[in-house]
PDB file of C-alpha atoms in Angstrom:
ATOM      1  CA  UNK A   1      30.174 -11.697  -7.219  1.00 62.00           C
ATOM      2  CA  UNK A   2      33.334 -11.160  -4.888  1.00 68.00           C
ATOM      3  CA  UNK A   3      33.889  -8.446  -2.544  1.00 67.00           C
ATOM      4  CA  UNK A   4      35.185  -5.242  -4.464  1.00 69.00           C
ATOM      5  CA  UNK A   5      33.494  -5.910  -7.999  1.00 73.00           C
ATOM      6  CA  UNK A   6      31.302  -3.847  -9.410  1.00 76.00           C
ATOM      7  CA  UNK A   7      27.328  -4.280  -9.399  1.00 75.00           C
ATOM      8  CA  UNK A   8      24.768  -2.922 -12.003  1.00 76.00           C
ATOM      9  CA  UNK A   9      21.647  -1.718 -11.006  1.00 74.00           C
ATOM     10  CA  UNK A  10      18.803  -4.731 -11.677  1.00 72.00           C
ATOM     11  CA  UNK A  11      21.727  -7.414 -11.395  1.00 73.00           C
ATOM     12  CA  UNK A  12      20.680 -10.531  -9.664  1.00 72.00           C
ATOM     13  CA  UNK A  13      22.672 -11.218  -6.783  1.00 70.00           C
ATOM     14  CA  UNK A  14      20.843 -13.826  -4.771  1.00 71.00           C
ATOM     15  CA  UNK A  15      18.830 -16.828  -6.635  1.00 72.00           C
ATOM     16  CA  UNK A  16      17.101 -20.043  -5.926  1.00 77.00           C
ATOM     17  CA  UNK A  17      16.561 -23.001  -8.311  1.00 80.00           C
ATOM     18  CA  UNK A  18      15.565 -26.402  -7.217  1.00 82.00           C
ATOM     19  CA  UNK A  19      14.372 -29.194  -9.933  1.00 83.00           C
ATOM     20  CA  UNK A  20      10.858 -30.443  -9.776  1.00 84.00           C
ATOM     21  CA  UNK A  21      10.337 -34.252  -9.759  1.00 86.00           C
ATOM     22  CA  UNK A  22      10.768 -34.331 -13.250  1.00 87.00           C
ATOM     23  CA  UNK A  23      14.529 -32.888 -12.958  1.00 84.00           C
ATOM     24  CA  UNK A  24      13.302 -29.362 -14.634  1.00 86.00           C
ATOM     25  CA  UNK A  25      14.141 -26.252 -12.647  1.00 85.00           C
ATOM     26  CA  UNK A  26      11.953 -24.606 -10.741  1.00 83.00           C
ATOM     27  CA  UNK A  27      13.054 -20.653  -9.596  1.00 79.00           C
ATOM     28  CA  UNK A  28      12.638 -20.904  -5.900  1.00 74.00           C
ATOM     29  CA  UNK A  29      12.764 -18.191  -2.954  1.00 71.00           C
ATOM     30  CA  UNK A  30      16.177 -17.166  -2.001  1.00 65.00           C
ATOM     31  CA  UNK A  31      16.615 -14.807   0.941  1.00 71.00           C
ATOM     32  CA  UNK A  32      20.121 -13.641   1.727  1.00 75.00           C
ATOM     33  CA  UNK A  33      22.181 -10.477   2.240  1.00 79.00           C
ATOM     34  CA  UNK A  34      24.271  -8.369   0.278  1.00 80.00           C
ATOM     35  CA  UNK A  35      26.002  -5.561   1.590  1.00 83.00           C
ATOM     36  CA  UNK A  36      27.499  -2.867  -0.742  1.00 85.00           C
ATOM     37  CA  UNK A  37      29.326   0.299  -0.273  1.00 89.00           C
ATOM     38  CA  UNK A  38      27.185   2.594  -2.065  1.00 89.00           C
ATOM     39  CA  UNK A  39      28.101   6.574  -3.050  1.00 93.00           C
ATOM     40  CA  UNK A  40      24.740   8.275  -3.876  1.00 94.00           C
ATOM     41  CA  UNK A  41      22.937  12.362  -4.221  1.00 96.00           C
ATOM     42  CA  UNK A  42      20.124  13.349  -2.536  1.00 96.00           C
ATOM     43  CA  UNK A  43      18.415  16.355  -3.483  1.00 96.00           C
ATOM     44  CA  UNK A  44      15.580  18.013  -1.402  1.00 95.00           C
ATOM     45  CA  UNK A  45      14.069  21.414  -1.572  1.00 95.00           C
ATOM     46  CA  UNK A  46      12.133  23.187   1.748  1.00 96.00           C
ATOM     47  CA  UNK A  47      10.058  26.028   0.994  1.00 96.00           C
ATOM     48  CA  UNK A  48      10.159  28.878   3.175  1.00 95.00           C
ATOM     49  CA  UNK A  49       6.743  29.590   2.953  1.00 95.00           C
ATOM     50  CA  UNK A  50       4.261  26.480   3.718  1.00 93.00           C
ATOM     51  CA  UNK A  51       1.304  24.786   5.073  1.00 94.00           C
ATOM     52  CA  UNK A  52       1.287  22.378   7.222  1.00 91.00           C
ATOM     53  CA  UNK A  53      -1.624  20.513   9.704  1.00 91.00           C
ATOM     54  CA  UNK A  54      -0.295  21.434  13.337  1.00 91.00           C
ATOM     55  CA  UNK A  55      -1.635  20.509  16.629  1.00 92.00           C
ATOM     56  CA  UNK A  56      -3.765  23.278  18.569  1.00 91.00           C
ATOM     57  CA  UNK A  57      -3.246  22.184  22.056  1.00 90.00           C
ATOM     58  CA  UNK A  58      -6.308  21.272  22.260  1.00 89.00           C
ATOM     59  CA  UNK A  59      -7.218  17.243  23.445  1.00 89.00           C
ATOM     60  CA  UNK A  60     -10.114  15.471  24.454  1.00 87.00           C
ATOM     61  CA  UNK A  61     -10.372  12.664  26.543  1.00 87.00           C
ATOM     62  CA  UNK A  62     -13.393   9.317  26.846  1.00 87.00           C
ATOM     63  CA  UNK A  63     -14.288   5.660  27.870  1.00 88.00           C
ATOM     64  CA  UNK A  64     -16.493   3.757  26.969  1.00 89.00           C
ATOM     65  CA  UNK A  65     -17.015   0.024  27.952  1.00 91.00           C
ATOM     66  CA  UNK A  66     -16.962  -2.955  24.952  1.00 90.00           C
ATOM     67  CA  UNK A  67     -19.289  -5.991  26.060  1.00 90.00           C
ATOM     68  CA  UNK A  68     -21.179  -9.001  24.132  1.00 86.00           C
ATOM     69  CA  UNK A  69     -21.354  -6.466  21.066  1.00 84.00           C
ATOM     70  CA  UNK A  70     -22.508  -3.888  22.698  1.00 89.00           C
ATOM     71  CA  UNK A  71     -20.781  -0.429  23.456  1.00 88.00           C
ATOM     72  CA  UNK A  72     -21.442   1.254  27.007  1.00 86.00           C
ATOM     73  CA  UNK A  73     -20.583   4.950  26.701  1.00 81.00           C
ATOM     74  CA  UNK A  74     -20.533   7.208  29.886  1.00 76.00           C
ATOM     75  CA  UNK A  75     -23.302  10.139  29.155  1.00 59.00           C
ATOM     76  CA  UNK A  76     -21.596  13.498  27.276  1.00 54.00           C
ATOM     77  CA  UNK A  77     -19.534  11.105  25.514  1.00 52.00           C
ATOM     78  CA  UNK A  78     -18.575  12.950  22.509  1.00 60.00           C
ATOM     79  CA  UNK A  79     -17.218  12.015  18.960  1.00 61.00           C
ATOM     80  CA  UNK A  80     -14.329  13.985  17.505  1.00 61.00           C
ATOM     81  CA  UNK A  81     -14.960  16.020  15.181  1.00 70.00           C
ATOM     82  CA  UNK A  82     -13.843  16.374  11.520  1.00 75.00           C
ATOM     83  CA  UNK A  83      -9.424  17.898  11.902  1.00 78.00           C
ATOM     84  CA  UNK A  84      -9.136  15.801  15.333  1.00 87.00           C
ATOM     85  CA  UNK A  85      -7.023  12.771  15.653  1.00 86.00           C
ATOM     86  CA  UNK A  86      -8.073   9.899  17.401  1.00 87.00           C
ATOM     87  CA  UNK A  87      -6.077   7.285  19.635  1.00 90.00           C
ATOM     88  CA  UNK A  88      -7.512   4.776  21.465  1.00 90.00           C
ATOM     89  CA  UNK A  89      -6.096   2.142  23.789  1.00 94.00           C
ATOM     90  CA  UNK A  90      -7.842  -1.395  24.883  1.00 93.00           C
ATOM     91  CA  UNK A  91      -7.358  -3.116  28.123  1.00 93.00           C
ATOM     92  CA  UNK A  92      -8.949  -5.851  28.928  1.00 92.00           C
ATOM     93  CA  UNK A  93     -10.975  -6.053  32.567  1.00 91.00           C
ATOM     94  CA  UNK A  94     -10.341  -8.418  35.102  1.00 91.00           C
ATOM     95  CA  UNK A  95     -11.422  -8.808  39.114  1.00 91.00           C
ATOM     96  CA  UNK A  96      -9.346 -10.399  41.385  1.00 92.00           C
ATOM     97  CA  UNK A  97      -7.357 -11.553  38.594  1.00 89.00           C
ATOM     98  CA  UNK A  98     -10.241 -12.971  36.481  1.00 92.00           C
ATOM     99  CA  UNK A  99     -10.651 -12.242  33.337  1.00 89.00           C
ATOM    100  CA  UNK A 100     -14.086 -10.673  32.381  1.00 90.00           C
ATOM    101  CA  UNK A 101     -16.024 -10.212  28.935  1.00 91.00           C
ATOM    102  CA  UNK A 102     -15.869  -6.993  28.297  1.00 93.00           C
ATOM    103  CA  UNK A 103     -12.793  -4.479  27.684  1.00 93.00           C
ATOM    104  CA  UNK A 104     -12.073  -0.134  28.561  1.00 92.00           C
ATOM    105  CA  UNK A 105     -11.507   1.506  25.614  1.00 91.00           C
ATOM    106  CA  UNK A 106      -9.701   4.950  26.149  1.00 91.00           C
ATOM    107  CA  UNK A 107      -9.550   7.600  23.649  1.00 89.00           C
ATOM    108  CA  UNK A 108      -7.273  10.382  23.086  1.00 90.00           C
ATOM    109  CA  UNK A 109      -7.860  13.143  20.237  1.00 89.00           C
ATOM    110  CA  UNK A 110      -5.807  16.133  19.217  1.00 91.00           C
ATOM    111  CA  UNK A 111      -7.090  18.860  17.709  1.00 91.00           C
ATOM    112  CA  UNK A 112      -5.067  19.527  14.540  1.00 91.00           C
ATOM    113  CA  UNK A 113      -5.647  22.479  12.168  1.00 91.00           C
ATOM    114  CA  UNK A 114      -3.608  23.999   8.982  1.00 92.00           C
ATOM    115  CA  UNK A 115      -1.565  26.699   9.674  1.00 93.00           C
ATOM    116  CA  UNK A 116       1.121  28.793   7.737  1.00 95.00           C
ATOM    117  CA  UNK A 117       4.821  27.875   8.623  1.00 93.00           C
ATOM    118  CA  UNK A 118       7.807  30.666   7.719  1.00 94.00           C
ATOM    119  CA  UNK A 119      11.159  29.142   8.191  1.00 94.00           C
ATOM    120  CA  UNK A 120      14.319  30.959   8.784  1.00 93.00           C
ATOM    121  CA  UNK A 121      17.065  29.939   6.357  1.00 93.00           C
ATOM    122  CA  UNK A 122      18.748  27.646   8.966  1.00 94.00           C
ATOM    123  CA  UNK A 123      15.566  26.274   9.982  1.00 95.00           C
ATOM    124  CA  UNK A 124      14.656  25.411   6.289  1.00 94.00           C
ATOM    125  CA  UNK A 125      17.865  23.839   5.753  1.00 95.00           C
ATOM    126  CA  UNK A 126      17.672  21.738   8.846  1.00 96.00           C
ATOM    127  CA  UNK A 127      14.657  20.542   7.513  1.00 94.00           C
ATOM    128  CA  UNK A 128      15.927  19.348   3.995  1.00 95.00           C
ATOM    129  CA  UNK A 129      18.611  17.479   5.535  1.00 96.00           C
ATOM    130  CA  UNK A 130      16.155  16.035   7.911  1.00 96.00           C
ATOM    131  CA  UNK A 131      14.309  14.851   4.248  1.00 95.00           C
ATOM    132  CA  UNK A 132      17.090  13.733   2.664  1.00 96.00           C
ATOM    133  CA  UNK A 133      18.479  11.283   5.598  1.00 96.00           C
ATOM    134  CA  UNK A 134      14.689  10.554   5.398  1.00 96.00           C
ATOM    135  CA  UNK A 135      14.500   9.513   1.885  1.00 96.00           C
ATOM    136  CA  UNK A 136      18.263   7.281   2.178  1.00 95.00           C
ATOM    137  CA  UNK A 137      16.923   5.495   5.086  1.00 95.00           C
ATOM    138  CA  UNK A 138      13.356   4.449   3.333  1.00 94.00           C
ATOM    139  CA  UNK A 139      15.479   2.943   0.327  1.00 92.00           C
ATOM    140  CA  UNK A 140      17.607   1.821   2.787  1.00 92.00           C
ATOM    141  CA  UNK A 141      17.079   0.943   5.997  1.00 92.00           C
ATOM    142  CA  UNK A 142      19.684  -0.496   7.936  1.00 92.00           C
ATOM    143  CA  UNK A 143      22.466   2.070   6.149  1.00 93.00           C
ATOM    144  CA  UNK A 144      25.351   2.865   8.070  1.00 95.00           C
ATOM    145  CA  UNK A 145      26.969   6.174   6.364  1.00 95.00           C
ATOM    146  CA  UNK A 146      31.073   6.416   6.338  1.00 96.00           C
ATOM    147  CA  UNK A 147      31.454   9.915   4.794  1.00 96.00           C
ATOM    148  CA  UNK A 148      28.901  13.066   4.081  1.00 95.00           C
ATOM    149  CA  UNK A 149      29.433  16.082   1.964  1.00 96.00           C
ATOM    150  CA  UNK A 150      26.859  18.777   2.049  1.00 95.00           C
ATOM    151  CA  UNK A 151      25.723  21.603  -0.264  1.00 94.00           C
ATOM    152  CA  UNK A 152      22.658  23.959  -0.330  1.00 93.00           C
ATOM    153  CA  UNK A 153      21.524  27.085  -1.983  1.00 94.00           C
ATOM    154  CA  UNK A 154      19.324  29.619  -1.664  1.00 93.00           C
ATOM    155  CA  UNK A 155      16.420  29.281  -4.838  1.00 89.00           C
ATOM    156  CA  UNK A 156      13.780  31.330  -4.674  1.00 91.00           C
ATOM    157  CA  UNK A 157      11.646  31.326  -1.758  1.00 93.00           C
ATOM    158  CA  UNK A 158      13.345  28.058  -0.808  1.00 95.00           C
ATOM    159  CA  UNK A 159      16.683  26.009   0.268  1.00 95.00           C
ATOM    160  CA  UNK A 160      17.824  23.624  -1.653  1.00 96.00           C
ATOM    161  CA  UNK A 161      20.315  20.899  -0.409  1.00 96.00           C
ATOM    162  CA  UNK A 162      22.098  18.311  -2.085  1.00 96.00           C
ATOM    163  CA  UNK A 163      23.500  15.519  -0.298  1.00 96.00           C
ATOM    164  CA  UNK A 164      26.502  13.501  -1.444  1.00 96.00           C
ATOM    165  CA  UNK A 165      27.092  10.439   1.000  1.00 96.00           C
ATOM    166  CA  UNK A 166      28.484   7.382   0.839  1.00 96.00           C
ATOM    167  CA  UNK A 167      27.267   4.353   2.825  1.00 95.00           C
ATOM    168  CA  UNK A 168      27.377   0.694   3.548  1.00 93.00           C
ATOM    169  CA  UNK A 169      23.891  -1.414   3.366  1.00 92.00           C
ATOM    170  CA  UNK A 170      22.203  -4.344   2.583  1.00 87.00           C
ATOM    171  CA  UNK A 171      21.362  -4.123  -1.156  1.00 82.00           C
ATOM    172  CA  UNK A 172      19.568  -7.116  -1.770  1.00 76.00           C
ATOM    173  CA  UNK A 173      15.742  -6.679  -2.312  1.00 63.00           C
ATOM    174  CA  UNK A 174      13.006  -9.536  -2.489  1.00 50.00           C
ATOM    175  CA  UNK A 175      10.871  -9.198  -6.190  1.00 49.00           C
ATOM    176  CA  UNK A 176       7.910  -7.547  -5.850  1.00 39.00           C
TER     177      UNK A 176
END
């Protein structure tokens, strides 16, 4: 294809064939770009009204030591329990800049529980467009946008938005 035609949805745009040594193609891996300027809708609806897992404020912090297999926990080392989330962070132990056999693990957990969210109007609508730009940048990652239109309507006990933009990005996709 040259710049300004028109591309169907499923059309190849980037292909490999190389022969075998018996001169009969082979399809072959072809990686390339393709950039398009592409005009698409998004549509996302934010409930007023929802539940969501938000963090208390509550943390905990631990060590412990990893050595040979074995796990050296300071005493009153707890595990979090079931609604926590848990980080943890390895560094490895040295003295005097030698390195020795064991490594710190630290851990970090939040405290998360469910709680019931009411949005203003604004605040829902915010969010939509904060899903919509979501779901074009998923499909397409490294999408630059040129021009935006913007819609959204009150339905029900929710805002609906509908997104009209239109964007340049790399179209071509590997086969899954």
């Amino acid at each position: 294809k040259k710049a300004g035609q028109t591309v169907s949805a499923g059309e190849v745009l980037i292909d490999s064939v190389k022969p075998d040594r018996n001169g009969a193609a082979v399809p072959g891996s072809a990686d390339g770009e393709a950039w398009a300027r592409v005009k698409k809708q998004y549509e996302c609806r934010q409930p007023l009204r929802f539940s969501a897992r938000i963090p208390t404020g509550r943390l905990a912090r631990g060590w412990r030591l990893e050595a040979a297999g074995h796990i050296f926990a300071p005493s009153g080392a707890e595990q979090a329990a079931e609604g926590w989330l848990m980080r943890e962070k390895k560094n490895a132990m040295t003295l005097f800049g030698f390195a020795l056999p064991m490594t710190q693990v630290r851990t970090l957990a939040v405290e998360y529980a469910q709680t019931e969210l009411t949005l203003g109007e604004e605040q829902a609508a915010q969010q939509a467009r904060w899903s919509c730009r979501r779901l074009l940048y998923e499909e397409y990652p490294d999408a630059q946008i040129l021009a935006e239109s913007w819609t959204q309507e009150r339905d029900g006990d929710a805002i609906l938005c509908r997104w009209t933009v239109e964007f340049e990005a790399n179209i071509a996709r590997a086969e899954q």
